[in-house]
Coordinates of N, CA and C in Angstrom, one line a residue:
M1 N 59.7 149.4 121.6 CA 60.5 148.2 121.5 C 61.9 148.5 121.9
G2 N 62.5 147.7 122.8 CA 63.8 147.9 123.2 C 64.9 147.3 122.2
T3 N 66.0 147.9 122.3 CA 67.1 147.5 121.4 C 68.4 147.8 122.3
N4 N 69.6 147.8 121.6 CA 70.8 148.0 122.4 C 71.7 149.0 121.6
I5 N 72.7 149.5 122.3 CA 73.5 150.5 121.7 C 74.2 150.0 120.4
A6 N 74.6 148.7 120.4 CA 75.3 148.2 119.3 C 74.5 148.2 118.0
S7 N 73.2 148.3 118.1 CA 72.3 148.2 116.9 C 72.0 149.6 116.4
L8 N 72.4 150.7 117.1 CA 72.2 152.0 116.6 C 73.0 152.3 115.3
K9 N 72.5 153.2 114.5 CA 73.2 153.7 113.3 C 73.9 155.0 113.7
V10 N 74.9 155.4 113.0 CA 75.6 156.6 113.4 C 74.6 157.8 113.3
G11 N 74.6 158.6 114.4 CA 73.8 159.7 114.5 C 72.5 159.4 115.2
E12 N 72.1 158.2 115.4 CA 70.9 157.8 116.2 C 71.1 158.0 117.7
R13 N 70.0 158.3 118.3 CA 70.0 158.5 119.8 C 69.0 157.5 120.5
G14 N 69.3 157.3 121.7 CA 68.4 156.5 122.5 C 68.5 156.9 124.0
V15 N 67.6 156.3 124.8 CA 67.7 156.5 126.3 C 68.0 155.2 126.9
I16 N 69.0 155.1 127.7 CA 69.4 153.9 128.4 C 68.2 153.4 129.3
E17 N 67.8 152.2 129.1 CA 66.7 151.6 129.8 C 67.2 150.7 130.9
D18 N 68.1 149.8 130.5 CA 68.6 148.8 131.5 C 70.1 148.5 131.1
I19 N 70.8 148.1 132.2 CA 72.2 147.7 132.0 C 72.4 146.4 132.7
S20 N 73.1 145.5 132.1 CA 73.5 144.2 132.7 C 74.7 144.5 133.6
L21 N 74.5 144.6 134.9 CA 75.6 145.0 135.8 C 76.7 143.9 135.8
E22 N 76.4 142.7 135.4 CA 77.4 141.6 135.4 C 78.4 141.8 134.3
H23 N 77.9 142.5 133.2 CA 78.8 142.5 132.0 C 79.3 143.9 131.7
I24 N 78.9 144.9 132.5 CA 79.3 146.3 132.2 C 80.4 146.7 133.2
P25 N 81.6 147.2 132.7 CA 82.6 147.7 133.6 C 82.2 148.8 134.5
L26 N 82.6 148.8 135.7 CA 82.3 149.9 136.6 C 82.7 151.3 136.1
S27 N 83.8 151.3 135.3 CA 84.2 152.6 134.8 C 83.1 153.3 133.9
L28 N 82.4 152.5 133.2 CA 81.3 153.0 132.3 C 80.2 153.6 133.2
L29 N 79.9 152.9 134.3 CA 78.8 153.5 135.2 C 79.3 154.8 135.8
E30 N 80.6 154.8 136.2 CA 81.1 156.0 136.8 C 81.1 157.2 135.8
M31 N 81.2 156.9 134.5 CA 81.2 158.0 133.5 C 79.8 158.4 133.2
G32 N 78.8 157.9 133.8 CA 77.4 158.3 133.6 C 76.6 157.5 132.7
C33 N 77.1 156.3 132.3 CA 76.3 155.4 131.5 C 75.3 154.7 132.3
L34 N 74.2 155.4 132.7 CA 73.2 154.9 133.6 C 71.8 155.0 133.0
P35 N 70.9 154.2 133.5 CA 69.5 154.3 133.0 C 69.0 155.7 133.1
G36 N 68.2 156.1 132.1 CA 67.7 157.5 132.0 C 68.5 158.4 131.2
E37 N 69.8 158.1 131.0 CA 70.7 159.0 130.2 C 70.5 158.8 128.7
Y38 N 70.7 159.9 128.0 CA 70.6 159.8 126.5 C 72.0 159.3 126.0
V39 N 72.0 158.5 125.0 CA 73.2 158.1 124.4 C 73.1 158.2 122.8
E40 N 74.2 158.6 122.2 CA 74.2 158.8 120.8 C 75.4 158.1 120.2
L41 N 75.2 157.4 119.1 CA 76.3 156.7 118.4 C 77.0 157.8 117.5
L42 N 78.2 158.1 117.8 CA 79.0 159.1 117.0 C 79.7 158.5 115.8
Q43 N 80.3 157.3 116.0 CA 81.2 156.8 115.0 C 81.4 155.3 115.3
R44 N 81.6 154.5 114.2 CA 82.1 153.2 114.3 C 83.5 153.1 113.8
A45 N 84.3 152.3 114.4 CA 85.7 152.1 113.9 C 85.6 151.3 112.6
P46 N 86.7 151.3 111.8 CA 86.6 150.7 110.5 C 86.1 149.2 110.5
L47 N 86.4 148.4 111.5 CA 85.9 147.1 111.6 C 84.7 146.9 112.5
H48 N 84.1 148.1 112.8 CA 82.8 148.2 113.6 C 83.1 147.9 115.1
D49 N 84.3 147.9 115.5 CA 84.6 147.7 116.9 C 85.9 148.4 117.3
P50 N 85.9 149.4 118.2 CA 84.9 149.8 119.1 C 83.9 150.8 118.5
L51 N 82.9 151.1 119.3 CA 81.9 152.1 118.9 C 82.2 153.4 119.7
Y52 N 82.0 154.6 119.1 CA 82.3 155.8 119.8 C 80.9 156.4 120.1
I53 N 80.6 156.6 121.4 CA 79.3 157.1 121.8 C 79.5 158.4 122.6
R54 N 78.4 159.2 122.7 CA 78.3 160.3 123.6 C 77.2 160.0 124.6
V55 N 77.6 160.1 125.9 CA 76.6 159.8 127.0 C 77.0 160.8 128.1
N56 N 76.0 161.4 128.7 CA 76.2 162.3 129.8 C 77.3 163.4 129.6
G57 N 77.4 163.8 128.3 CA 78.4 164.9 128.0 C 79.8 164.4 127.7
S58 N 80.0 163.1 127.8 CA 81.3 162.5 127.6 C 81.3 161.7 126.3
H59 N 82.5 161.7 125.6 CA 82.7 160.8 124.4 C 83.4 159.6 124.9
I60 N 82.9 158.4 124.6 CA 83.4 157.2 125.2 C 83.6 156.2 124.0
A61 N 84.7 155.4 124.0 CA 84.9 154.3 123.1 C 84.5 153.1 123.9
I62 N 83.6 152.3 123.3 CA 83.0 151.1 124.0 C 83.1 149.9 123.0
R63 N 83.4 148.8 123.6 CA 83.4 147.5 122.7 C 82.0 147.2 122.3
K64 N 81.9 146.6 121.1 CA 80.6 146.2 120.6 C 79.9 145.2 121.5
E65 N 80.7 144.3 122.0 CA 80.2 143.3 122.9 C 79.6 143.9 124.2
T66 N 80.2 144.9 124.7 CA 79.7 145.6 125.9 C 78.4 146.4 125.5
A67 N 78.5 147.1 124.3 CA 77.4 147.9 123.9 C 76.1 147.1 123.7
S68 N 76.3 145.8 123.3 CA 75.1 145.0 123.1 C 74.4 144.6 124.4
Q69 N 75.1 144.8 125.5 CA 74.5 144.5 126.9 C 73.7 145.7 127.5
I70 N 73.8 146.9 126.8 CA 73.1 148.1 127.3 C 71.8 148.3 126.5
L71 N 70.7 148.1 127.1 CA 69.4 148.2 126.5 C 68.9 149.7 126.4
I72 N 68.4 150.1 125.3 CA 67.9 151.4 125.1 C 66.6 151.5 124.4
S73 N 65.9 152.6 124.5 CA 64.8 152.9 123.7 C 65.2 154.0 122.7
K74 N 64.9 153.8 121.4 CA 65.3 154.9 120.5 C 64.4 156.1 120.6
V75 N 65.0 157.3 120.4 CA 64.2 158.5 120.4 C 64.3 159.2 119.1

């Protein structure tokens, strides 16, 4: 069952399945946030936005709104 990065709990991992190219900044794609890559939620900011994730060996801060557009499968 698919879900998105925004629904992960801290420490959970998933594999990126699909990305809404209309809503995802090009910079995220350039940093390796692509289908088939593993993603892990490292931390949430105090107000739950932004989210801090690890993907393709990089630590990235991503807005919750953007994270909800990246579909994953939990592992």
